[in-house]
Every structure is written in structure tokens, then in C-alpha cells.
PDB file of C-alpha atoms in Angstrom:
ATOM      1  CA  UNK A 688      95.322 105.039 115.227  1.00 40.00           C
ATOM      2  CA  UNK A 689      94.983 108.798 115.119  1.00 44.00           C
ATOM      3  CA  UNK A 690      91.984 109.762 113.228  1.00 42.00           C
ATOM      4  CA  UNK A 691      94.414 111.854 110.689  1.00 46.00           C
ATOM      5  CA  UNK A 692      96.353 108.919 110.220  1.00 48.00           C
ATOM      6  CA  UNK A 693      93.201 107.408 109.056  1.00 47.00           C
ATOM      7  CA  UNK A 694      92.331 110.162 106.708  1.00 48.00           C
ATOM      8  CA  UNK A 695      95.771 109.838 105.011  1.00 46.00           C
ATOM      9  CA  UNK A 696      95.579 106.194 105.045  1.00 52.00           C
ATOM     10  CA  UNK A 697      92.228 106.362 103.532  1.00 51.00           C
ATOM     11  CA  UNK A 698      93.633 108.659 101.116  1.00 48.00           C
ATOM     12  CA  UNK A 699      96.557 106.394 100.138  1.00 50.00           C
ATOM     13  CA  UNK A 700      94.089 103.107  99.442  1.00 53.00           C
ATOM     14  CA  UNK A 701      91.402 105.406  97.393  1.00 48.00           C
ATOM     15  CA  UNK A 702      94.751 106.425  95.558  1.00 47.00           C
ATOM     16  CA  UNK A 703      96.318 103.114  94.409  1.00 48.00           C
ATOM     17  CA  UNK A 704      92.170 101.728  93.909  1.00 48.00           C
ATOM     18  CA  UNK A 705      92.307 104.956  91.311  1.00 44.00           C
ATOM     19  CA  UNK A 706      95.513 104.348  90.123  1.00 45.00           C
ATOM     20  CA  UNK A 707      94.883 100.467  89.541  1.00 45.00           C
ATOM     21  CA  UNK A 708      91.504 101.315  88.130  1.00 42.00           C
ATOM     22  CA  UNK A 709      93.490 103.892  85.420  1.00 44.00           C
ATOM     23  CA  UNK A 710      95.585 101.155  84.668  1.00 46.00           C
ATOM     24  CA  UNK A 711      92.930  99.045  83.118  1.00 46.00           C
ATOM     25  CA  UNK A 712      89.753  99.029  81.684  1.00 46.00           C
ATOM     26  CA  UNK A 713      87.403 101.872  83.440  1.00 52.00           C
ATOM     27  CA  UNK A 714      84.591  98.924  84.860  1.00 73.00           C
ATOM     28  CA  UNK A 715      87.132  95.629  85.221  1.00 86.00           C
ATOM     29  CA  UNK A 716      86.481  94.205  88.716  1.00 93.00           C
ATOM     30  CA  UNK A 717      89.467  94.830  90.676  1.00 95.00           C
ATOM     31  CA  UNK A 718      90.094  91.351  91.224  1.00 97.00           C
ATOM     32  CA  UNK A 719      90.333  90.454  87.044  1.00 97.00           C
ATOM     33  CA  UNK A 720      92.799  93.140  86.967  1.00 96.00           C
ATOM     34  CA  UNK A 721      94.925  91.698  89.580  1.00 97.00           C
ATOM     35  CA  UNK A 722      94.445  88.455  88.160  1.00 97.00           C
ATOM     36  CA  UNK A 723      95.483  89.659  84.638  1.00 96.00           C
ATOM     37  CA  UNK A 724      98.357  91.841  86.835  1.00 96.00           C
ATOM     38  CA  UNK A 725      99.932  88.644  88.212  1.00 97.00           C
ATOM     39  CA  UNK A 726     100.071  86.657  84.762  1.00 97.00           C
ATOM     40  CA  UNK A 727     101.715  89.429  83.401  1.00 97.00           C
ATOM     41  CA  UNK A 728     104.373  89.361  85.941  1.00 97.00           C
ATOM     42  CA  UNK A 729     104.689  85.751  85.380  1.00 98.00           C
ATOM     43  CA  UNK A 730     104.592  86.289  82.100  1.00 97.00           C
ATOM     44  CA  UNK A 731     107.575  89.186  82.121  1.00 97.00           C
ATOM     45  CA  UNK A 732     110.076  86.459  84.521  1.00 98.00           C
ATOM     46  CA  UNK A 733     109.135  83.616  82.493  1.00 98.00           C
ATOM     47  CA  UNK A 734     110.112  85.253  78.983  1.00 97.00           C
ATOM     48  CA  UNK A 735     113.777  85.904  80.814  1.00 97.00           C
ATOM     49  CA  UNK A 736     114.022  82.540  81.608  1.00 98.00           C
ATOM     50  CA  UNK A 737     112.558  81.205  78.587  1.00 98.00           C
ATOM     51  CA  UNK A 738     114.927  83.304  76.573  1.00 97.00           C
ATOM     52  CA  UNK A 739     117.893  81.869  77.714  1.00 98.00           C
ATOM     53  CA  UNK A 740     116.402  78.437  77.834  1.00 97.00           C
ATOM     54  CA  UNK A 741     116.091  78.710  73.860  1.00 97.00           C
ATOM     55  CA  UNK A 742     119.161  80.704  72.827  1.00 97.00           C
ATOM     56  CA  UNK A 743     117.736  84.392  72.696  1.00 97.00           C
ATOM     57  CA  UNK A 744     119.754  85.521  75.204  1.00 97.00           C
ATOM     58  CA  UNK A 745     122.577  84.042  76.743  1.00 98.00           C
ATOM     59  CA  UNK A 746     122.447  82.525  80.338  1.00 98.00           C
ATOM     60  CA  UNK A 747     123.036  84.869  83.297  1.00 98.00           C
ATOM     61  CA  UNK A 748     122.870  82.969  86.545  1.00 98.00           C
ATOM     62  CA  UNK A 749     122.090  85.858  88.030  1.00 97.00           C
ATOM     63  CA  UNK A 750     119.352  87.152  85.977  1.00 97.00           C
ATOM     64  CA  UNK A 751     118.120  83.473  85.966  1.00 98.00           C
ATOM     65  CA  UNK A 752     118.510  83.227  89.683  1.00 98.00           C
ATOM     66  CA  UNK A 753     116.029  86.556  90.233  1.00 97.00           C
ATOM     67  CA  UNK A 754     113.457  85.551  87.474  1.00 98.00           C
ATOM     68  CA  UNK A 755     113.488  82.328  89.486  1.00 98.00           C
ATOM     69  CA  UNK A 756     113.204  83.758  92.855  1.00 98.00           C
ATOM     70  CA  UNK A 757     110.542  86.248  91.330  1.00 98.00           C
ATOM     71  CA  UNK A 758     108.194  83.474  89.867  1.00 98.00           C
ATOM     72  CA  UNK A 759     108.710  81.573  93.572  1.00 98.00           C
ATOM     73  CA  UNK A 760     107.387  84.815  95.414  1.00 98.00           C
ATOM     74  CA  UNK A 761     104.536  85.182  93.090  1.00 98.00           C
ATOM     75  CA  UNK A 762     103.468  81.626  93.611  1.00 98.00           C
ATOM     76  CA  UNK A 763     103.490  82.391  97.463  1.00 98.00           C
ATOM     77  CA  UNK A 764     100.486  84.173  96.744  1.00 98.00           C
ATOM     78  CA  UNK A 765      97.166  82.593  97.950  1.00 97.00           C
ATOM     79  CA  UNK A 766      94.724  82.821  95.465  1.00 97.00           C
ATOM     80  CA  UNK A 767      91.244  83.090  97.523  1.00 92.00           C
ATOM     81  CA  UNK A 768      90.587  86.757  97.505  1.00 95.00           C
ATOM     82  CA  UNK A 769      91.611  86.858  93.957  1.00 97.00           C
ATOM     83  CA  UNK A 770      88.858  84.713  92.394  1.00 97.00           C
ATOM     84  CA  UNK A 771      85.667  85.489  94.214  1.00 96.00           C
ATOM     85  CA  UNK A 772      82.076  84.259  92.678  1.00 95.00           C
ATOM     86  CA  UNK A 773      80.810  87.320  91.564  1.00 94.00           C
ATOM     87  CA  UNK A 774      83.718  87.470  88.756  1.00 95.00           C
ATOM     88  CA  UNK A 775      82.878  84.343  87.500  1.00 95.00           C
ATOM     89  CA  UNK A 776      81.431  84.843  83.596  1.00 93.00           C
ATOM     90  CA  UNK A 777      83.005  88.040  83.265  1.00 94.00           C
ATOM     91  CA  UNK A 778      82.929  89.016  79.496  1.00 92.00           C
ATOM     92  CA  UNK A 779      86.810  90.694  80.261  1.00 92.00           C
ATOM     93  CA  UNK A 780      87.874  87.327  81.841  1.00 95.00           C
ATOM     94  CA  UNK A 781      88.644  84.086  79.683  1.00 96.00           C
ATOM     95  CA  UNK A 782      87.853  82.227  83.704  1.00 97.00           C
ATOM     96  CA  UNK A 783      86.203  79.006  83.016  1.00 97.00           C
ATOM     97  CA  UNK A 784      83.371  77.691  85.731  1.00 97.00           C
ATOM     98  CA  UNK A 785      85.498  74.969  86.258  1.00 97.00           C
ATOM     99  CA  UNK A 786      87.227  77.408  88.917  1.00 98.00           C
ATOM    100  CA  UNK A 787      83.882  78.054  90.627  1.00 97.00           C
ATOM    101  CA  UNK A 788      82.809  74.326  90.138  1.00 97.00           C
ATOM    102  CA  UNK A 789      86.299  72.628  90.873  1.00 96.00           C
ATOM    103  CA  UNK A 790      88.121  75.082  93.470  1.00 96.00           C
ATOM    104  CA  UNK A 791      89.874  72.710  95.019  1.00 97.00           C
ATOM    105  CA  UNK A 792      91.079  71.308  92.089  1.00 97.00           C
ATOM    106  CA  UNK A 793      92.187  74.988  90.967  1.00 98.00           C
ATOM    107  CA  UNK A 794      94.056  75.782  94.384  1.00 97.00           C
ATOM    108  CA  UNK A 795      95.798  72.040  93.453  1.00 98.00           C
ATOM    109  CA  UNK A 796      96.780  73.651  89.868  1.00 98.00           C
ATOM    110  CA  UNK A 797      97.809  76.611  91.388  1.00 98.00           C
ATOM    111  CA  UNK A 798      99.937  75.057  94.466  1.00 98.00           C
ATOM    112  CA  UNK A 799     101.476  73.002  91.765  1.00 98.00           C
ATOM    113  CA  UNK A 800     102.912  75.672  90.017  1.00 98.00           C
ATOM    114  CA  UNK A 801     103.868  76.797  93.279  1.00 98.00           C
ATOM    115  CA  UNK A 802     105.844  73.926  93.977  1.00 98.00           C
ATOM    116  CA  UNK A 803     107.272  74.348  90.067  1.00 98.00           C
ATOM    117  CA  UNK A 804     108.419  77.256  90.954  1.00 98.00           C
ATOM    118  CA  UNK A 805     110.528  76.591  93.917  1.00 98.00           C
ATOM    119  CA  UNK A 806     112.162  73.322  91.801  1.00 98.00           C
ATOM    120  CA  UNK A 807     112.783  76.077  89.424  1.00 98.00           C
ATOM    121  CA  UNK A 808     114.136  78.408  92.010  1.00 98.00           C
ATOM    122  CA  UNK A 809     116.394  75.638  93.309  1.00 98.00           C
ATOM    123  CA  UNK A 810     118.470  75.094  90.096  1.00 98.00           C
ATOM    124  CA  UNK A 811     118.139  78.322  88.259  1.00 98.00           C
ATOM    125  CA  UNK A 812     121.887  79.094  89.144  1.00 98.00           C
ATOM    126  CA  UNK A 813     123.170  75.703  88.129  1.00 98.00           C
ATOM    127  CA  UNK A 814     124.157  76.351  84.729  1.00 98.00           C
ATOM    128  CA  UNK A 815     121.484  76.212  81.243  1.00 98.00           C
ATOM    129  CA  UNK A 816     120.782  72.393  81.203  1.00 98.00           C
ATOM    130  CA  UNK A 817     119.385  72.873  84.444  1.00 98.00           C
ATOM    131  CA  UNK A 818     117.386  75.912  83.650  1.00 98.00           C
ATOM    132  CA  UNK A 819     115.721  74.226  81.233  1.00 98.00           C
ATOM    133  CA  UNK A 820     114.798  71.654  83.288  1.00 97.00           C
ATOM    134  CA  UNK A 821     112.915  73.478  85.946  1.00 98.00           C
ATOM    135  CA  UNK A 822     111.277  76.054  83.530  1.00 98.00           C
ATOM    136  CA  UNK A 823     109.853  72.729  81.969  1.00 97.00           C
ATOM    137  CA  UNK A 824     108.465  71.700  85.148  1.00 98.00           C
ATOM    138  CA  UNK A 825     107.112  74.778  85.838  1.00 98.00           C
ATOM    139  CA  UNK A 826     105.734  75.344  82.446  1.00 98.00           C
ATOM    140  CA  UNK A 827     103.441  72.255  82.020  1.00 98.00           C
ATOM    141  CA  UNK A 828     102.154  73.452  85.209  1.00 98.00           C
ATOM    142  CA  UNK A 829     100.965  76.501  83.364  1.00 98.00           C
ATOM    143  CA  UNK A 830      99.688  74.686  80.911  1.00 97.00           C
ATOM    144  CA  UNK A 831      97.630  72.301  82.572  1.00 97.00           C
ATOM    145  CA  UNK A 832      96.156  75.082  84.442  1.00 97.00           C
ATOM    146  CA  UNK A 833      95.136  76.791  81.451  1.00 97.00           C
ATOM    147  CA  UNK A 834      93.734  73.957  79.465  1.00 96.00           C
ATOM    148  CA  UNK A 835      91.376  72.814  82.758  1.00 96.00           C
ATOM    149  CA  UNK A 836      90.602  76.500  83.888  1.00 98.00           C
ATOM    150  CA  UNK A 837      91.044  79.033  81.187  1.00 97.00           C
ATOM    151  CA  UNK A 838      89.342  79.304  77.621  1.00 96.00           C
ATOM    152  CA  UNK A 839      90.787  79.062  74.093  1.00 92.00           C
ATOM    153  CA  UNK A 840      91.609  82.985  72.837  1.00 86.00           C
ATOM    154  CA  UNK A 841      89.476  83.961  70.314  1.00 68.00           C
TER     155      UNK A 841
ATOM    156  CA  UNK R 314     115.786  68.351  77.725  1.00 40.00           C
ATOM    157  CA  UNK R 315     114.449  66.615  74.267  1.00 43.00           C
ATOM    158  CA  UNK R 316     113.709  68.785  71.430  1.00 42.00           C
ATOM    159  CA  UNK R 317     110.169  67.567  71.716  1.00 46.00           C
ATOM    160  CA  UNK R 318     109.669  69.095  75.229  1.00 47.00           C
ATOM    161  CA  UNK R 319     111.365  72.294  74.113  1.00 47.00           C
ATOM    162  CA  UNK R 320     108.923  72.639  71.561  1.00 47.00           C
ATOM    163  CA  UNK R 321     105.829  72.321  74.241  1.00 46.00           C
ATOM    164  CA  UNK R 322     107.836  74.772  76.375  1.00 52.00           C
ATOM    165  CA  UNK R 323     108.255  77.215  73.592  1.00 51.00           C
ATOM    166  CA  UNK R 324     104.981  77.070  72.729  1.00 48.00           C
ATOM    167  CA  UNK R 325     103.861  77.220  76.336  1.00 50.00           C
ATOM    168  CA  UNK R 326     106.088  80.983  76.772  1.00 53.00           C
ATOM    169  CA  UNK R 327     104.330  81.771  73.416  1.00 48.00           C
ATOM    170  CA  UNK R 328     101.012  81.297  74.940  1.00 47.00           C
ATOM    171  CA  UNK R 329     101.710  83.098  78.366  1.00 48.00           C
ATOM    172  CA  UNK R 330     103.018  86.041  76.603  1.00 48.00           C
ATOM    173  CA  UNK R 331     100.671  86.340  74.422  1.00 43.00           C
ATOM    174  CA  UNK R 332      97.816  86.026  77.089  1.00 45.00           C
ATOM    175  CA  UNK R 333     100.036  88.955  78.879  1.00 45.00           C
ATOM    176  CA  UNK R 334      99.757  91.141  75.303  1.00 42.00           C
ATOM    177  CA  UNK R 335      95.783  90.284  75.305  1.00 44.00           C
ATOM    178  CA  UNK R 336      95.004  91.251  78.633  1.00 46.00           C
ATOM    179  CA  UNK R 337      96.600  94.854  77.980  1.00 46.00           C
ATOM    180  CA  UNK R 338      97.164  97.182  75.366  1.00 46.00           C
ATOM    181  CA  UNK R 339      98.887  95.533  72.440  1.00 52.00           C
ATOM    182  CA  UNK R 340     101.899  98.201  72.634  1.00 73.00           C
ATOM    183  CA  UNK R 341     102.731  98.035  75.821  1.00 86.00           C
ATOM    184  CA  UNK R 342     106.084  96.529  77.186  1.00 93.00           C
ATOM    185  CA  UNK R 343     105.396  93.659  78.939  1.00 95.00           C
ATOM    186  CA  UNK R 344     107.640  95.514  81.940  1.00 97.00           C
ATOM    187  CA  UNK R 345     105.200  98.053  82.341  1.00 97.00           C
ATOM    188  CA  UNK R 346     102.273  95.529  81.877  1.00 96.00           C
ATOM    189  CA  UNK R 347     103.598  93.889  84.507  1.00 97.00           C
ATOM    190  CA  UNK R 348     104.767  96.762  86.826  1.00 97.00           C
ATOM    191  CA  UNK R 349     100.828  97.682  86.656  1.00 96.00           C
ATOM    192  CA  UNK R 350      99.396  94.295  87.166  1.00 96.00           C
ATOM    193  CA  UNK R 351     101.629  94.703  90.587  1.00 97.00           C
ATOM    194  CA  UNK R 352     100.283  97.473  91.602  1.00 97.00           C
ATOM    195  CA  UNK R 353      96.746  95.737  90.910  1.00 97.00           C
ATOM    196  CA  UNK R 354      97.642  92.937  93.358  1.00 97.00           C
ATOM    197  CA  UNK R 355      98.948  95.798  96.019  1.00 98.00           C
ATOM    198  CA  UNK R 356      95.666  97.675  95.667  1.00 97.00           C
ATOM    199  CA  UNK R 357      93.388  94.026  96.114  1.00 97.00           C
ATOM    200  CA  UNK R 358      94.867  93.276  99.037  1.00 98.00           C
ATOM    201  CA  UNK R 359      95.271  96.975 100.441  1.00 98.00           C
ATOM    202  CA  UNK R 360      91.522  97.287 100.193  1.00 97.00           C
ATOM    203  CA  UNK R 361      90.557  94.179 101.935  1.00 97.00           C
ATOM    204  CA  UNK R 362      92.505  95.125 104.816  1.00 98.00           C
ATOM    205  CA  UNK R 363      91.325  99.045 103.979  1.00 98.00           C
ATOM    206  CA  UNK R 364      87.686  97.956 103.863  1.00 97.00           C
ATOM    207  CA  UNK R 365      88.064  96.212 107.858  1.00 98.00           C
ATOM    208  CA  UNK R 366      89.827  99.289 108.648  1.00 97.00           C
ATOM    209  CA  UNK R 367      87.935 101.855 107.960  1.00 97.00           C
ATOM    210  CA  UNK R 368      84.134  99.843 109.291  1.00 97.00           C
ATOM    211  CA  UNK R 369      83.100  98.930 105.669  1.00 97.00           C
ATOM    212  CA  UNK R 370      83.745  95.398 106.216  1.00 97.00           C
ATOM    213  CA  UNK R 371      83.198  93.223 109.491  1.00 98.00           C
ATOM    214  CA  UNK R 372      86.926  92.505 110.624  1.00 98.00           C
ATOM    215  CA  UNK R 373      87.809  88.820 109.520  1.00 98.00           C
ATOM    216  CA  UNK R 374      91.185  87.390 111.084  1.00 98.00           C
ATOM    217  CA  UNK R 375      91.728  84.496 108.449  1.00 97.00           C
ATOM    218  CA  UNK R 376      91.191  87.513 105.561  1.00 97.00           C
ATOM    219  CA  UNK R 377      93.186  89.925 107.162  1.00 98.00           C
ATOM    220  CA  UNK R 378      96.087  87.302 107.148  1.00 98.00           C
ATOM    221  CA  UNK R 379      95.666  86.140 104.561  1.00 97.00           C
ATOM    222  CA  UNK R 380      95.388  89.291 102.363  1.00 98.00           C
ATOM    223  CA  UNK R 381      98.491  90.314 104.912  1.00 98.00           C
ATOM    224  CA  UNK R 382     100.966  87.067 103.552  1.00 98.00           C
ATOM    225  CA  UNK R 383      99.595  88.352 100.287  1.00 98.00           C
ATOM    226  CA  UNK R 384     101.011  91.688 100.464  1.00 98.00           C
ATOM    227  CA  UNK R 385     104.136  90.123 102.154  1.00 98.00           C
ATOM    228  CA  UNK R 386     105.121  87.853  99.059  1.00 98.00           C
ATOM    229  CA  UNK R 387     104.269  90.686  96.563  1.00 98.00           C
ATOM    230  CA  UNK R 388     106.946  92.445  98.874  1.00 98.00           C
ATOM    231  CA  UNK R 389     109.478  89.816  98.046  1.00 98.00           C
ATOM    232  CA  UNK R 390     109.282  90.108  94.348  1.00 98.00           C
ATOM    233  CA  UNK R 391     112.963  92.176  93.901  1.00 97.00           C
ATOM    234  CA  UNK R 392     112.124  95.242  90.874  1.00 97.00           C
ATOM    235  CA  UNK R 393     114.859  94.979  89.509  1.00 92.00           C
ATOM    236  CA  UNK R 394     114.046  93.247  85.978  1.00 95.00           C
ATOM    237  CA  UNK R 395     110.670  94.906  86.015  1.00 97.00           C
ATOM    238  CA  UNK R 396     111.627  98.138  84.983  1.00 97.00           C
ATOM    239  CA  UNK R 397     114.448  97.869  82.414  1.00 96.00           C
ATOM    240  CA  UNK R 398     116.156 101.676  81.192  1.00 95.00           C
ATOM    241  CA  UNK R 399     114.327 101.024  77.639  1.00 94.00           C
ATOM    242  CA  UNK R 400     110.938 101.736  79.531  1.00 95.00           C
ATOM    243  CA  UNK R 401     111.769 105.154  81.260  1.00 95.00           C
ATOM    244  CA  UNK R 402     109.581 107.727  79.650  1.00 93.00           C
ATOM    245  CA  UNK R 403     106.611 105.595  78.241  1.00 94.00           C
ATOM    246  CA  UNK R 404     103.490 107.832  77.562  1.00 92.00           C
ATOM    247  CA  UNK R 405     101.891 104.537  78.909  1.00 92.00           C
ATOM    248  CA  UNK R 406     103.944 105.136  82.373  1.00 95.00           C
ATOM    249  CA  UNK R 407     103.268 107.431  85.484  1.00 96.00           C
ATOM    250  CA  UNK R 408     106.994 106.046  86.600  1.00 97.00           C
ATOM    251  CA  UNK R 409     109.939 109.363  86.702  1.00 97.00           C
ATOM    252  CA  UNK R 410     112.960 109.642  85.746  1.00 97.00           C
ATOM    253  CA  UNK R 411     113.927 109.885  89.334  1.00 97.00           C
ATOM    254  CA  UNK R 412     113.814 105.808  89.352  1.00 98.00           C
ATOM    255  CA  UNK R 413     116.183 105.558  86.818  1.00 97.00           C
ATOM    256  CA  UNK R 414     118.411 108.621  87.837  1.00 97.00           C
ATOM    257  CA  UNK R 415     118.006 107.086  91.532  1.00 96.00           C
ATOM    258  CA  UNK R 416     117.961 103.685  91.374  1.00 96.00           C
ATOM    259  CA  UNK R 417     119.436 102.999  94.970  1.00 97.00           C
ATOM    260  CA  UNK R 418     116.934 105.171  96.518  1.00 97.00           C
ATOM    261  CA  UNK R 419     113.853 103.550  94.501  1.00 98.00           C
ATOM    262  CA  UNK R 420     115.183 100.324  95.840  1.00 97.00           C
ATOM    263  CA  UNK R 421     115.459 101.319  99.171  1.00 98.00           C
ATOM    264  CA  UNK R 422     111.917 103.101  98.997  1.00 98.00           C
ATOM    265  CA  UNK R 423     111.081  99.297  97.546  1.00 98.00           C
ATOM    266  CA  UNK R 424     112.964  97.428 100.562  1.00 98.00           C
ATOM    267  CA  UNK R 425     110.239  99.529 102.919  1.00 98.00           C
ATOM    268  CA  UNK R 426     107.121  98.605 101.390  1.00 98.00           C
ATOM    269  CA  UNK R 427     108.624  95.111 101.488  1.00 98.00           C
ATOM    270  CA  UNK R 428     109.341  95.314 104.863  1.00 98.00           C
ATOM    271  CA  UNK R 429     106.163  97.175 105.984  1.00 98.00           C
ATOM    272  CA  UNK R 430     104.280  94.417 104.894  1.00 98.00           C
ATOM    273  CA  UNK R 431     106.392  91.762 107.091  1.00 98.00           C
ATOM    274  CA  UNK R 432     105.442  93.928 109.600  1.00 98.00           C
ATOM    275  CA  UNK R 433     101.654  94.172 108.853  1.00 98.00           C
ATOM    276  CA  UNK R 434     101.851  90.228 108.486  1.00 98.00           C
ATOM    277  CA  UNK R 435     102.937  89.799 112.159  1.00 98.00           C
ATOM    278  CA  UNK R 436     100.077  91.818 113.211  1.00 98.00           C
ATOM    279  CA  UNK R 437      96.764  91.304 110.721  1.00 98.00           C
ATOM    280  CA  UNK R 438      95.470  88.541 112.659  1.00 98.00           C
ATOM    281  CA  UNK R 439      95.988  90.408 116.662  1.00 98.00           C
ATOM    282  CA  UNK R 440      92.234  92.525 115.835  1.00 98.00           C
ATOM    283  CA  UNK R 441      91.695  95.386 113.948  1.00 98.00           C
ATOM    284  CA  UNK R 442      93.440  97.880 116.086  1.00 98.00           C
ATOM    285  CA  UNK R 443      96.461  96.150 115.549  1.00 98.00           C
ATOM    286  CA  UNK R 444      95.472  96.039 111.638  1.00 98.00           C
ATOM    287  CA  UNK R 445      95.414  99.435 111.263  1.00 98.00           C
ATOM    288  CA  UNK R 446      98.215 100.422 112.770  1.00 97.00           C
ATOM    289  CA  UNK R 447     100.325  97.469 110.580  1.00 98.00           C
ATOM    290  CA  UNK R 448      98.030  99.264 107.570  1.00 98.00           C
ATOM    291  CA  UNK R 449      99.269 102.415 108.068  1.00 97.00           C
ATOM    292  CA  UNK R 450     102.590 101.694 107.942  1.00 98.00           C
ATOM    293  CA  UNK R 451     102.426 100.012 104.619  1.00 98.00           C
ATOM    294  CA  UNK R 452     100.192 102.864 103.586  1.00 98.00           C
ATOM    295  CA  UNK R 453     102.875 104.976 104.557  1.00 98.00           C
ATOM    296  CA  UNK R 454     105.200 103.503 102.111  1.00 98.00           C
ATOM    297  CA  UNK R 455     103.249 103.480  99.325  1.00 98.00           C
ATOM    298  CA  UNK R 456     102.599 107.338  99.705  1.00 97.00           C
ATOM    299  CA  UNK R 457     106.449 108.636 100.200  1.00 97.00           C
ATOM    300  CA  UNK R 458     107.302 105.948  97.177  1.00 97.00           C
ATOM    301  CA  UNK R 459     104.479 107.685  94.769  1.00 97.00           C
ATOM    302  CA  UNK R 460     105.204 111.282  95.826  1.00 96.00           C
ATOM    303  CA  UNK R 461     108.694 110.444  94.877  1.00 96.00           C
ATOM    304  CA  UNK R 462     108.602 108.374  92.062  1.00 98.00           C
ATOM    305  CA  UNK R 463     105.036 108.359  90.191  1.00 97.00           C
ATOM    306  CA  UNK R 464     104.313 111.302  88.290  1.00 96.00           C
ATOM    307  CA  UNK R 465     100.010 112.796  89.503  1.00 92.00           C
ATOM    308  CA  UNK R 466      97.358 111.834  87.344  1.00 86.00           C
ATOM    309  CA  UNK R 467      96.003 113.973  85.347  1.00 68.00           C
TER     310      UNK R 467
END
């Protein structure tokens, strides 16, 4: 690589660092952020999904179909460099030790909803009932995760 | 499904979307929540790969990869439910009115990222030459999409 390559590449990473760091609070690690980042986007799929599961919105296969795919790309992502030890305790993270103490047992809660979210991804077009079915499966995979790993809001 | 385990599921949305409103500010769309928190995963990975790159790490193989199938699956996650008309013009929101007014072109600018990142993948583990030059391709993309598309920061 040309050395002005590297300048502009340099400039592009201290960019998105200084736009991710504007995007949140000023001293959040930027591995909480991302953290935080990637529940929202589960969050965001999950509510279209979950709105047609209960009525709020009718069913789209399509729609369904993308949330679906969505949520099965997101749970492609390995989360090692996401969780390192130094963010453990962090007064902006609700992160419980048990993810330091247990990390195999996280990764397991994590590939779980993984493998939720292809099941999901595999029936999403099939009409509501079916919907409904995989969102369950991936949802108590959420949950489990958060009762073991994540504490209680205040 | 029983009632009884759309009741758990409800509850289970309720939760996740409320952990989304929690971690952010409480006005926010969840679309641009979201939207952010993906540009927070970009810039984790980007500076893992950024940091071996530019000598302030020690070049790692399994990170580099890793951090590379990281950037890959956030590339797979389609946009197109993440950034709904309703949130064009948000003070909250760097994104222009040239997404909306070019939606095709924002995809396609999209559909590079995505596919400089398949690229990167194929090379983050062949030494750090071949990192940076896989880097600065996905670098490139997010600089021609932001020049385009993101308003500056003040």
C-alpha cells in the first residue's frame, strides 16, 4: 500500500471511531457501544417480526423474510472482540461477570440464538403460524441469555 | 403457538425494546438507534484491523479474520428496513436526503461496502500486506458512502 493510501485510510477509521464515539456517550468503550449497537439492531428486526406475530401489523412475507434474514446475519457475528475483560463492570453496561466467569457458556447462549435465528430464517416466508413459531424459538433464546448474563434494569 | 407462549414472547419483544430505548436516548427511533449501533460494530472491527495496519498492534491472523467475517456478516445485513422515510431529517441523524431521494444509489453504495468486506475476508488472514490492501478497499467504501450520504460533523 501506497503511503497516501494509508493516510486516507487512516483518515477514514479515525472518522467512523469519531463518528461512533458522537453517537454515544463521550467516554463509552467502543466495544459497549457496539454491543448496545447490535441489540438495537436486533431489537429494530425483532419488533417487525414481533408485530406481525401479535396483530400490529399485518404479515408481509417479504418484510418477514428480510427481518429474518437480518437477525440470521447479525447472529453470524462472533462475539470475541466484542466483550473483552477490561469492559467487564462497566457502570454504562448492565454485563454480568458471569460473561467473564462463564465464556463458554456465553458463546453457547449466543450460538444458540444463532441457530434461532436461522430456524427463524427458514420459515419466515411460510405464512404467520409459522412466524410465530420461529420468533418463539428465537426469543427464549434472548431471554435465557439475558436472565444468565445481563442484569435486572433499574 | 399457545396464548401462554405468546405472552412470554410479548413480553420478551417488550424487554428487548425497551433495553434498545435504555441504551440510547429515550426519543430516538429505534431505526436510527439501530442504524448507529451499525456503524458502532463497523468502526470495532475497522479498528482492529486499522490498529495491525497502521503498527499499533502486532498483526494477529486469527483477529484479523475474525474481525474480517465480522465485517463480512455486518455486510449482509440488507438496509432496507433500517431507515424507513419517517426518519429522513432527524436532528438526531447525520443521514441526507440524498438516501431517500436516491435510494438505488445508497443501495448500491451499500452493495460495495458489502462486497468490500467479502473481499477483505478472503485476504485478512494472507499477512498484513495483504490486510491492508483488503482494508483499504473497505475503507474506500465507507469514505465515497459518507461524502455522499452523511452530512460533516459539526
Amino acid at each position: 500500500m501506497k503511503l497516501s493510501n494509508l493516510a486516507i485510510l487512516t483518515a477514514t477509521i479515525t472518522g467512523v471511531a469519531a463518528a461512533g464515539f458522537a453517537a454515544s456517550h463521550a467516554r463509552t468503550p467502543a466495544e459497549i457501544a457496539a454491543r448496545k449497537g447490535q441489540m438495537q439492531l436486533i431489537s429494530v428486526h425483532m419488533g417487525v417480526i414481533g408485530n406481525m406475530a401479535r396483530g400490529n401489523i399485518d404479515y408481509d412475507a417479504a418484510a418477514a423474510q428480510e427481518a429474518a434474514d437480518n437477525l440470521a446475519a447479525i447472529g453470524m457475528i462472533s462475539q470475541t472482540l466484542l466483550w473483552p475483560e477490561d469492559t467487564a463492570g462497566h457502570e454504562e453496561s448492565r454485563a454480568l461477570p458471569a460473561i467473564w466467569e462463564d465464556r463458554a457458556g456465553f458463546d453457547a447462549a449466543w450460538d444458540d440464538f444463532s441457530t434461532a435465528t436461522v430456524a427463524l430464517q427458514g420459515v419466515a416466508g411460510d405464512g404467520l403460524d409459522a412466524l410465530r413459531g420461529g420468533l418463539g424459538g428465537v426469543g427464549r433464546t434472548c431471554g435465557t441469555c439475558h436472565d444468565t448474563y445481563r442484569a435486572s434494569a433499574n
